[in-house]
Amino acid sequence: MTDHAPPSLLEELPGDLMMWVLIISELLIFGAGLVVFLSLRISDPIGFAEAQSHLDRTSAAVNTVILITSGYLAAKGLHLRLNARRTAARLALVVAAALGAVFIAIKSAEFADKAAQGISYDTHPFFMLYFLLTGFHAAHVVAGVLVLLLVAWRDTPEDVEMGAAFWHMVDLVWVLLFPVIYLLA
Amino acid sequence: MDALTRAWLALLVFSGLTAAASTLVGGGADTRITGIVVLVLALLKSRLILSRYLGLADAPAWRRGFNLSLTLFGLLLLGLYLFPTL
């Protein structure tokens, strides 16, 4: 009779441990940014609300749907790859990356619109944190698109799992950034 | 329908509800209530992403830890958001 020891806590964690270290680190960084954002808002809630009224909530909401759908395709891509359906997995990953590119295009238009309105990082503390947090997140989206394309090309199951996990982290950060920066008036 | 697809659809529904709540903000609704709704929806979305997209549904101890941490973080954000209204 074979003994089956239950998996240790670390063994239970799906995917690569280092990817989880990265995910937790990123969540802490962005989480700290959101705490600073709402802490600064305490001293000037009216100024923050006025500044927030210059943001385009509709395009940000569209971007949320885009990232959620892209994350779904990345997760689907991993499932397909684990079932040895490599072509379908690659297609899912490439479409996920393409949706990430759409997110960047919309975000770029949003930043261009702010520039056209004469709004920059030093217009108000709100905008300093808006540009810092959403810009830093957008940089992660760019990196994530490249990672998704890379793992679609070099598609070992481990690499696809890591690439998808990075993408889900980008997704997770956005669903926390979006309501705080765009919606909490 | 698999669990992943159900999670995606639930995320879309939560996003729709978030958009509806933000419309209410523009319509003059009590921002304290809509703020709570928006943060709760964000928490639900983040739990789904962790559970289904990142696979923590198969790691219940880690899922509990992440969910607890996120809930506490959400409460901190809510406290900071509501503080000016006190």
CSV table of C-alpha atoms in Angstrom, one decimal:
chain,number,residue,atom,x,y,z
A,1,MET,CA,0.0,0.0,0.0
A,2,THR,CA,1.4,3.4,-1.0
A,3,ASP,CA,1.2,6.4,1.4
A,4,HIS,CA,-0.1,9.5,-0.3
A,5,ALA,CA,1.1,12.5,1.8
A,6,PRO,CA,-1.1,15.5,1.3
A,7,PRO,CA,0.7,18.3,-0.7
A,8,SER,CA,2.5,20.9,1.3
A,9,LEU,CA,1.2,24.4,1.3
A,10,LEU,CA,3.8,25.5,-1.3
A,11,GLU,CA,3.1,22.4,-3.5
A,12,GLU,CA,-0.6,23.3,-3.4
A,13,LEU,CA,0.1,26.7,-5.1
A,14,PRO,CA,-0.6,26.5,-8.8
A,15,GLY,CA,2.2,27.4,-11.1
A,16,ASP,CA,5.6,28.8,-10.3
A,17,LEU,CA,6.4,30.1,-6.9
A,18,MET,CA,8.5,33.0,-8.2
A,19,MET,CA,5.5,34.2,-10.3
A,20,TRP,CA,3.4,34.3,-7.1
A,21,VAL,CA,6.2,36.3,-5.4
A,22,LEU,CA,6.0,38.7,-8.3
A,23,ILE,CA,2.1,38.8,-8.2
A,24,ILE,CA,2.1,39.6,-4.5
A,25,SER,CA,4.9,42.2,-4.9
A,26,GLU,CA,2.9,44.0,-7.6
A,27,LEU,CA,-0.3,43.9,-5.6
A,28,LEU,CA,1.5,45.4,-2.7
A,29,ILE,CA,3.0,48.2,-4.8
A,30,PHE,CA,-0.3,49.1,-6.5
A,31,GLY,CA,-2.2,48.6,-3.2
A,32,ALA,CA,0.1,51.1,-1.5
A,33,GLY,CA,-0.5,53.5,-4.4
A,34,LEU,CA,-4.2,53.2,-4.0
A,35,VAL,CA,-3.9,53.8,-0.2
A,36,VAL,CA,-1.8,56.9,-0.9
A,37,PHE,CA,-4.4,58.1,-3.5
A,38,LEU,CA,-7.4,57.8,-1.0
A,39,SER,CA,-5.3,59.2,1.8
A,40,LEU,CA,-4.5,62.4,-0.2
A,41,ARG,CA,-8.2,62.6,-1.2
A,42,ILE,CA,-9.1,63.0,2.5
A,43,SER,CA,-7.6,66.5,2.6
A,44,ASP,CA,-9.2,67.6,-0.7
A,45,PRO,CA,-12.3,65.5,-1.6
A,46,ILE,CA,-13.9,68.3,-3.7
A,47,GLY,CA,-10.6,68.8,-5.7
A,48,PHE,CA,-10.3,65.1,-6.3
A,49,ALA,CA,-13.9,64.8,-7.4
A,50,GLU,CA,-13.5,67.8,-9.8
A,51,ALA,CA,-10.3,66.3,-11.2
A,52,GLN,CA,-12.0,62.9,-11.6
A,53,SER,CA,-14.8,64.5,-13.6
A,54,HIS,CA,-12.2,65.0,-16.4
A,55,LEU,CA,-11.7,61.2,-16.8
A,56,ASP,CA,-13.5,59.1,-19.4
A,57,ARG,CA,-15.3,56.5,-17.4
A,58,THR,CA,-16.8,54.9,-20.5
A,59,SER,CA,-13.4,54.1,-22.1
A,60,ALA,CA,-12.1,52.8,-18.8
A,61,ALA,CA,-15.1,50.5,-18.4
A,62,VAL,CA,-14.6,49.3,-22.0
A,63,ASN,CA,-11.0,48.6,-21.1
A,64,THR,CA,-12.2,46.6,-18.1
A,65,VAL,CA,-14.2,44.3,-20.4
A,66,ILE,CA,-11.3,44.0,-22.8
A,67,LEU,CA,-8.9,42.9,-20.0
A,68,ILE,CA,-11.4,40.5,-18.5
A,69,THR,CA,-12.0,38.9,-21.9
A,70,SER,CA,-8.3,38.9,-22.6
A,71,GLY,CA,-7.6,37.2,-19.3
A,72,TYR,CA,-10.3,34.6,-20.1
A,73,LEU,CA,-8.6,33.8,-23.4
A,74,ALA,CA,-5.2,33.5,-21.7
A,75,ALA,CA,-6.6,31.1,-19.2
A,76,LYS,CA,-8.3,29.2,-22.0
A,77,GLY,CA,-5.0,29.1,-23.9
A,78,LEU,CA,-3.4,27.4,-20.9
A,79,HIS,CA,-6.1,24.8,-20.7
A,80,LEU,CA,-5.9,24.1,-24.4
A,81,ARG,CA,-2.1,23.8,-24.2
A,82,LEU,CA,-2.3,21.4,-21.2
A,83,ASN,CA,-4.7,19.3,-23.4
A,84,ALA,CA,-2.0,19.4,-26.2
A,85,ARG,CA,-4.2,21.5,-28.5
A,86,ARG,CA,-1.2,23.7,-29.4
A,87,THR,CA,-2.6,25.6,-32.4
A,88,ALA,CA,-5.8,26.5,-30.6
A,89,ALA,CA,-3.8,27.5,-27.5
A,90,ARG,CA,-1.5,29.8,-29.6
A,91,LEU,CA,-4.5,31.4,-31.3
A,92,ALA,CA,-6.1,32.1,-27.9
A,93,LEU,CA,-2.9,33.6,-26.6
A,94,VAL,CA,-2.4,35.8,-29.7
A,95,VAL,CA,-6.0,37.1,-29.5
A,96,ALA,CA,-5.5,37.8,-25.8
A,97,ALA,CA,-2.3,39.8,-26.7
A,98,ALA,CA,-4.2,41.6,-29.4
A,99,LEU,CA,-6.9,42.6,-26.9
A,100,GLY,CA,-4.1,43.9,-24.7
A,101,ALA,CA,-2.9,46.0,-27.6
A,102,VAL,CA,-6.4,47.4,-27.9
A,103,PHE,CA,-6.3,48.3,-24.2
A,104,ILE,CA,-3.1,50.2,-24.8
A,105,ALA,CA,-4.5,52.0,-27.8
A,106,ILE,CA,-7.5,53.2,-25.7
A,107,LYS,CA,-5.3,54.2,-22.8
A,108,SER,CA,-3.0,56.1,-25.2
A,109,ALA,CA,-6.0,58.0,-26.6
A,110,GLU,CA,-7.1,58.8,-23.0
A,111,PHE,CA,-3.6,60.2,-22.1
A,112,ALA,CA,-3.6,62.2,-25.4
A,113,ASP,CA,-7.0,63.6,-24.5
A,114,LYS,CA,-5.6,64.7,-21.1
A,115,ALA,CA,-2.7,66.4,-22.8
A,116,ALA,CA,-5.1,68.1,-25.2
A,117,GLN,CA,-7.0,69.5,-22.2
A,118,GLY,CA,-3.7,70.8,-20.8
A,119,ILE,CA,-3.8,68.3,-18.0
A,120,SER,CA,-0.5,66.9,-16.8
A,121,TYR,CA,0.9,65.2,-13.7
A,122,ASP,CA,1.4,68.5,-11.9
A,123,THR,CA,-2.1,69.9,-12.6
A,124,HIS,CA,-3.4,68.4,-9.3
A,125,PRO,CA,-2.2,65.6,-6.9
A,126,PHE,CA,-5.1,63.5,-8.3
A,127,PHE,CA,-3.5,63.6,-11.8
A,128,MET,CA,0.0,62.9,-10.4
A,129,LEU,CA,-1.3,59.6,-9.0
A,130,TYR,CA,-3.6,59.0,-11.9
A,131,PHE,CA,-0.7,59.2,-14.4
A,132,LEU,CA,1.6,57.3,-12.0
A,133,LEU,CA,-0.7,54.4,-11.3
A,134,THR,CA,-2.4,54.0,-14.7
A,135,GLY,CA,0.8,54.7,-16.5
A,136,PHE,CA,2.7,52.1,-14.5
A,137,HIS,CA,-0.2,49.6,-15.1
A,138,ALA,CA,-0.1,50.4,-18.8
A,139,ALA,CA,3.6,49.6,-18.8
A,140,HIS,CA,2.7,46.2,-17.3
A,141,VAL,CA,0.1,45.7,-20.1
A,142,VAL,CA,2.8,46.4,-22.7
A,143,ALA,CA,5.1,43.9,-21.0
A,144,GLY,CA,2.2,41.4,-20.7
A,145,VAL,CA,1.4,41.6,-24.4
A,146,LEU,CA,5.0,40.8,-25.2
A,147,VAL,CA,5.0,38.0,-22.7
A,148,LEU,CA,1.8,36.5,-24.2
A,149,LEU,CA,3.3,36.6,-27.7
A,150,LEU,CA,6.5,35.1,-26.5
A,151,VAL,CA,4.8,32.1,-24.8
A,152,ALA,CA,2.5,31.7,-27.8
A,153,TRP,CA,5.7,31.2,-29.8
A,154,ARG,CA,7.8,29.2,-27.2
A,155,ASP,CA,4.8,27.3,-25.9
A,156,THR,CA,5.9,24.9,-23.2
A,157,PRO,CA,3.1,24.3,-20.7
A,158,GLU,CA,5.2,25.9,-18.0
A,159,ASP,CA,5.9,29.0,-20.0
A,160,VAL,CA,2.3,29.4,-21.0
A,161,GLU,CA,1.3,29.0,-17.4
A,162,MET,CA,3.7,31.7,-16.3
A,163,GLY,CA,2.8,34.1,-19.1
A,164,ALA,CA,-0.9,33.7,-18.4
A,165,ALA,CA,-0.3,34.2,-14.6
A,166,PHE,CA,1.5,37.5,-15.4
A,167,TRP,CA,-1.4,38.6,-17.5
A,168,HIS,CA,-4.0,37.7,-14.8
A,169,MET,CA,-1.9,39.8,-12.4
A,170,VAL,CA,-2.3,42.8,-14.8
A,171,ASP,CA,-6.0,42.0,-15.0
A,172,LEU,CA,-6.3,41.8,-11.2
A,173,VAL,CA,-4.5,45.1,-10.6
A,174,TRP,CA,-6.8,46.8,-13.1
A,175,VAL,CA,-10.1,45.7,-11.5
A,176,LEU,CA,-8.8,47.3,-8.3
A,177,LEU,CA,-7.4,50.5,-9.9
A,178,PHE,CA,-10.4,51.2,-12.1
A,179,PRO,CA,-13.1,51.7,-9.4
A,180,VAL,CA,-10.8,53.7,-7.0
A,181,ILE,CA,-9.4,56.1,-9.6
A,182,TYR,CA,-12.3,56.4,-12.0
A,183,LEU,CA,-15.5,55.8,-9.9
A,184,LEU,CA,-15.1,56.7,-6.3
A,185,ALA,CA,-16.2,60.3,-6.5
B,1,MET,CA,-20.4,25.4,-19.6
B,2,ASP,CA,-17.0,25.1,-17.8
B,3,ALA,CA,-16.1,27.0,-14.6
B,4,LEU,CA,-13.7,29.3,-16.5
B,5,THR,CA,-16.4,30.5,-18.9
B,6,ARG,CA,-18.9,30.9,-16.0
B,7,ALA,CA,-16.3,33.1,-14.2
B,8,TRP,CA,-15.8,35.2,-17.3
B,9,LEU,CA,-19.5,35.7,-17.7
B,10,ALA,CA,-19.8,36.6,-14.0
B,11,LEU,CA,-17.0,39.1,-14.4
B,12,LEU,CA,-18.8,40.7,-17.3
B,13,VAL,CA,-22.0,40.9,-15.2
B,14,PHE,CA,-20.1,42.5,-12.3
B,15,SER,CA,-18.5,45.0,-14.7
B,16,GLY,CA,-22.0,45.9,-16.0
B,17,LEU,CA,-23.2,46.4,-12.5
B,18,THR,CA,-20.2,48.6,-11.8
B,19,ALA,CA,-21.0,50.7,-14.8
B,20,ALA,CA,-24.6,51.0,-13.6
B,21,ALA,CA,-23.4,52.1,-10.2
B,22,SER,CA,-21.1,54.7,-11.7
B,23,THR,CA,-24.1,56.0,-13.8
B,24,LEU,CA,-26.0,56.4,-10.5
B,25,VAL,CA,-23.1,58.5,-9.2
B,26,GLY,CA,-23.5,60.8,-12.2
B,27,GLY,CA,-27.3,60.9,-11.5
B,28,GLY,CA,-26.8,62.3,-8.0
B,29,ALA,CA,-27.1,59.1,-5.9
B,30,ASP,CA,-25.6,58.9,-2.5
B,31,THR,CA,-21.9,58.5,-3.3
B,32,ARG,CA,-21.3,56.6,0.0
B,33,ILE,CA,-23.7,53.9,-1.0
B,34,THR,CA,-22.5,53.7,-4.6
B,35,GLY,CA,-18.9,53.7,-3.4
B,36,ILE,CA,-19.6,50.7,-1.2
B,37,VAL,CA,-21.3,48.9,-4.1
B,38,VAL,CA,-18.4,49.7,-6.5
B,39,LEU,CA,-15.8,48.4,-4.0
B,40,VAL,CA,-17.7,45.3,-3.2
B,41,LEU,CA,-18.0,44.5,-6.9
B,42,ALA,CA,-14.3,45.1,-7.3
B,43,LEU,CA,-13.6,42.7,-4.5
B,44,LEU,CA,-15.9,40.1,-6.1
B,45,LYS,CA,-14.1,40.5,-9.4
B,46,SER,CA,-10.7,40.2,-7.8
B,47,ARG,CA,-11.7,37.0,-6.0
B,48,LEU,CA,-13.0,35.5,-9.2
B,49,ILE,CA,-9.8,36.3,-11.1
B,50,LEU,CA,-7.7,34.7,-8.3
B,51,SER,CA,-9.9,31.7,-8.0
B,52,ARG,CA,-10.6,30.8,-11.6
B,53,TYR,CA,-8.1,32.6,-13.8
B,54,LEU,CA,-5.1,32.1,-11.5
B,55,GLY,CA,-6.3,28.7,-10.4
B,56,LEU,CA,-6.6,29.2,-6.6
B,57,ALA,CA,-9.8,27.3,-6.6
B,58,ASP,CA,-7.6,24.2,-6.5
B,59,ALA,CA,-5.6,25.7,-3.6
B,60,PRO,CA,-8.2,26.5,-0.9
B,61,ALA,CA,-5.7,27.5,1.8
B,62,TRP,CA,-4.1,30.1,-0.5
B,63,ARG,CA,-7.5,31.2,-1.7
B,64,ARG,CA,-8.7,31.8,1.8
B,65,GLY,CA,-5.5,33.8,2.6
B,66,PHE,CA,-5.8,35.9,-0.6
B,67,ASN,CA,-9.5,36.5,0.0
B,68,LEU,CA,-8.9,37.6,3.6
B,69,SER,CA,-6.1,39.9,2.6
B,70,LEU,CA,-8.1,41.4,-0.2
B,71,THR,CA,-11.2,41.9,2.0
B,72,LEU,CA,-9.1,43.7,4.7
B,73,PHE,CA,-7.6,45.8,1.9
B,74,GLY,CA,-11.0,46.6,0.6
B,75,LEU,CA,-12.2,47.6,4.1
B,76,LEU,CA,-9.1,49.9,4.4
B,77,LEU,CA,-10.0,51.5,1.0
B,78,LEU,CA,-13.6,51.9,2.1
B,79,GLY,CA,-12.6,53.5,5.4
B,80,LEU,CA,-10.3,56.0,3.6
B,81,TYR,CA,-13.1,56.7,1.0
B,82,LEU,CA,-15.7,57.3,3.6
B,83,PHE,CA,-13.5,59.3,6.1
B,84,PRO,CA,-14.2,62.7,4.6
B,85,THR,CA,-17.9,62.2,5.0
B,86,LEU,CA,-17.7,61.5,8.8
